[in-house]
C-alpha positions as a Markdown table, in Angstrom:
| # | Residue | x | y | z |
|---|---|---|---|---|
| 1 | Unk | 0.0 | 0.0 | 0.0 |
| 2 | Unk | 2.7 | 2.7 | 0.9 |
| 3 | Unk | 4.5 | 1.9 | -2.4 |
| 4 | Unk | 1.0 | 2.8 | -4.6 |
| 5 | Unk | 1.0 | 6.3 | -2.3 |
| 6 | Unk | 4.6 | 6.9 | -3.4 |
| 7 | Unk | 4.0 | 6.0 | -6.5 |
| 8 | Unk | 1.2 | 8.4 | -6.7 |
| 9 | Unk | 2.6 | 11.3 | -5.1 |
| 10 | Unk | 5.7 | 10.9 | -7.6 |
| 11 | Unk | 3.3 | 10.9 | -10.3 |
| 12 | Unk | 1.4 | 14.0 | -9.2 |
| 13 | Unk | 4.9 | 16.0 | -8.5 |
| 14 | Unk | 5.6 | 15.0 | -11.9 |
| 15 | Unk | 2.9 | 16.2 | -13.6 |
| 16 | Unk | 2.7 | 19.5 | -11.6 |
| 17 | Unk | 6.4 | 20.5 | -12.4 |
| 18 | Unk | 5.5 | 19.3 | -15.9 |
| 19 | Unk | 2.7 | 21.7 | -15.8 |
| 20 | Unk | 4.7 | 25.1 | -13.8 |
| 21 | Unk | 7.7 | 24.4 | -16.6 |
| 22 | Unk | 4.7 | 24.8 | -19.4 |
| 23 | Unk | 3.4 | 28.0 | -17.1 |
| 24 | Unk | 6.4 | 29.6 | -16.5 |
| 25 | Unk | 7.9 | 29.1 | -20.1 |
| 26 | Unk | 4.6 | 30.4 | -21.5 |
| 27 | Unk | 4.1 | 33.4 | -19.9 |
| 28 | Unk | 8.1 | 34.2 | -20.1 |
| 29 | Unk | 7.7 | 33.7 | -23.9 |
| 30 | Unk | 4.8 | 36.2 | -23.7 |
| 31 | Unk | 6.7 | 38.7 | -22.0 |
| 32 | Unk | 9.5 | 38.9 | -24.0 |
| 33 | Unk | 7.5 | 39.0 | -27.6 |
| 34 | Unk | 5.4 | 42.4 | -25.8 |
| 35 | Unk | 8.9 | 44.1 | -24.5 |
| 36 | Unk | 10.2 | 43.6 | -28.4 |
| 37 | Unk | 12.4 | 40.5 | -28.1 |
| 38 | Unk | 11.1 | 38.0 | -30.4 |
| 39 | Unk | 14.0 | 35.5 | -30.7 |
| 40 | Unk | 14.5 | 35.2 | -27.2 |
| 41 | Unk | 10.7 | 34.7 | -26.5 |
| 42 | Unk | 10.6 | 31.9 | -29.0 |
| 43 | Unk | 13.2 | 30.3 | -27.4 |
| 44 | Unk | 11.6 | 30.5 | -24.2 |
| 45 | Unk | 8.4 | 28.8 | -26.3 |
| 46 | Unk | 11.2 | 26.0 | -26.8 |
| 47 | Unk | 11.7 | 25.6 | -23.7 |
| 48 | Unk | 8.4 | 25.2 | -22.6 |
| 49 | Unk | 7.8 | 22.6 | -25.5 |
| 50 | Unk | 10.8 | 20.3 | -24.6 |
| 51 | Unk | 9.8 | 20.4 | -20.9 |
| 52 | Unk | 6.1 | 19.1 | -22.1 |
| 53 | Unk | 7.2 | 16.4 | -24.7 |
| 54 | Unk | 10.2 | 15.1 | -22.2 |
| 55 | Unk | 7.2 | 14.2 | -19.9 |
| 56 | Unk | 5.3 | 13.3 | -22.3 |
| 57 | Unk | 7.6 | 10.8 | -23.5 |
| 58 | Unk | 7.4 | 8.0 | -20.9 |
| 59 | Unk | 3.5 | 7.8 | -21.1 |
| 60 | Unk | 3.2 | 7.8 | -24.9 |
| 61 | Unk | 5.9 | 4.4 | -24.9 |
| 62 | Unk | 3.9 | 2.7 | -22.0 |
| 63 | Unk | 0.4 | 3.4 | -24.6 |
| 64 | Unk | 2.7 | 2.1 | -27.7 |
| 65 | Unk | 3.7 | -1.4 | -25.5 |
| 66 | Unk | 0.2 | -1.3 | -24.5 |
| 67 | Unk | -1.1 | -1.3 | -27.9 |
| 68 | Unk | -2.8 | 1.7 | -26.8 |
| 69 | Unk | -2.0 | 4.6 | -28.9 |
| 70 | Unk | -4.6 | 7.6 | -28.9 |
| 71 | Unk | -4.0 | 11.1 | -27.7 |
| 72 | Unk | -0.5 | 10.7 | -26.2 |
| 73 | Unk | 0.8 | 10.2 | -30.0 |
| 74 | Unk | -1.3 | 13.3 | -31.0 |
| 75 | Unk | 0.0 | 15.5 | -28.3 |
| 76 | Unk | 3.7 | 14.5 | -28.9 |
| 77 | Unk | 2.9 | 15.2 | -32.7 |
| 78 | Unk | 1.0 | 18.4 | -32.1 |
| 79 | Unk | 4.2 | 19.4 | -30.2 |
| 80 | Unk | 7.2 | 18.2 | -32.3 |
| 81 | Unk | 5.7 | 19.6 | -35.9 |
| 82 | Unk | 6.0 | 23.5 | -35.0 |
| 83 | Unk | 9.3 | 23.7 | -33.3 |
| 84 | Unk | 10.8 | 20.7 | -36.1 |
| 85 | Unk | 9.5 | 23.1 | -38.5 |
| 86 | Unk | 11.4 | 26.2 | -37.1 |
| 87 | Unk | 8.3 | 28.0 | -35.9 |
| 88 | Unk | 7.3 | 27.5 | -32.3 |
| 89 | Unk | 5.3 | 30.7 | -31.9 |
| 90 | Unk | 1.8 | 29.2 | -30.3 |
| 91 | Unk | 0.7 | 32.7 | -31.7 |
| 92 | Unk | 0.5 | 33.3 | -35.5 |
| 93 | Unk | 0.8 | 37.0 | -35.1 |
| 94 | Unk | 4.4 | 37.0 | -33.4 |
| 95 | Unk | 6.3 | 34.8 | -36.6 |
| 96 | Unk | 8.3 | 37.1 | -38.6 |
């Protein structure tokens, strides 16, 4: 039983430093496209999206062994195609 609640707990601290990386790197990329520093705010988008997929990783090849592919593949998809593409802006407005 105490190994499930550690398991759990580790789970939940994963997924909520998962989630403040996204926050953070989000709203830093935000900040620096409004005070007029593009590059450095898509980089910070970058960030944010390596943060996501590495914990998204782990999930998506316990679905694949599990014959259980759905919206883990999606989400690692709808993630890798901007930023392999050189354009990681979540906003169409800020691309150059």
């Amino acid at each position: 039983m105490v190994i499930g609640v550690r398991f759990t707990l580790a789970r939940s601290l994963r997924s909520a430093t998962i989630a403040g990386g996204a926050v953070l790197t989000l709203t830093a990329g935000g900040a620096l496209h409004l005070a007029g520093h593009p590059q450095q705010g898509d980089n910070a988008w970058i960030a944010g999206i390596v943060v996501v997929m590495l914990g998204e990783i782990w999930p998506t090849l316990r679905a694949t062994l599990h014959r259980s592919l759905g919206v883990n593949v999606i989400a690692l998809l709808a993630m890798a195609v901007p930023w392999r593409s050189g354009s990681p802006s979540p906003a169409p407005w800020s691309r150059s």
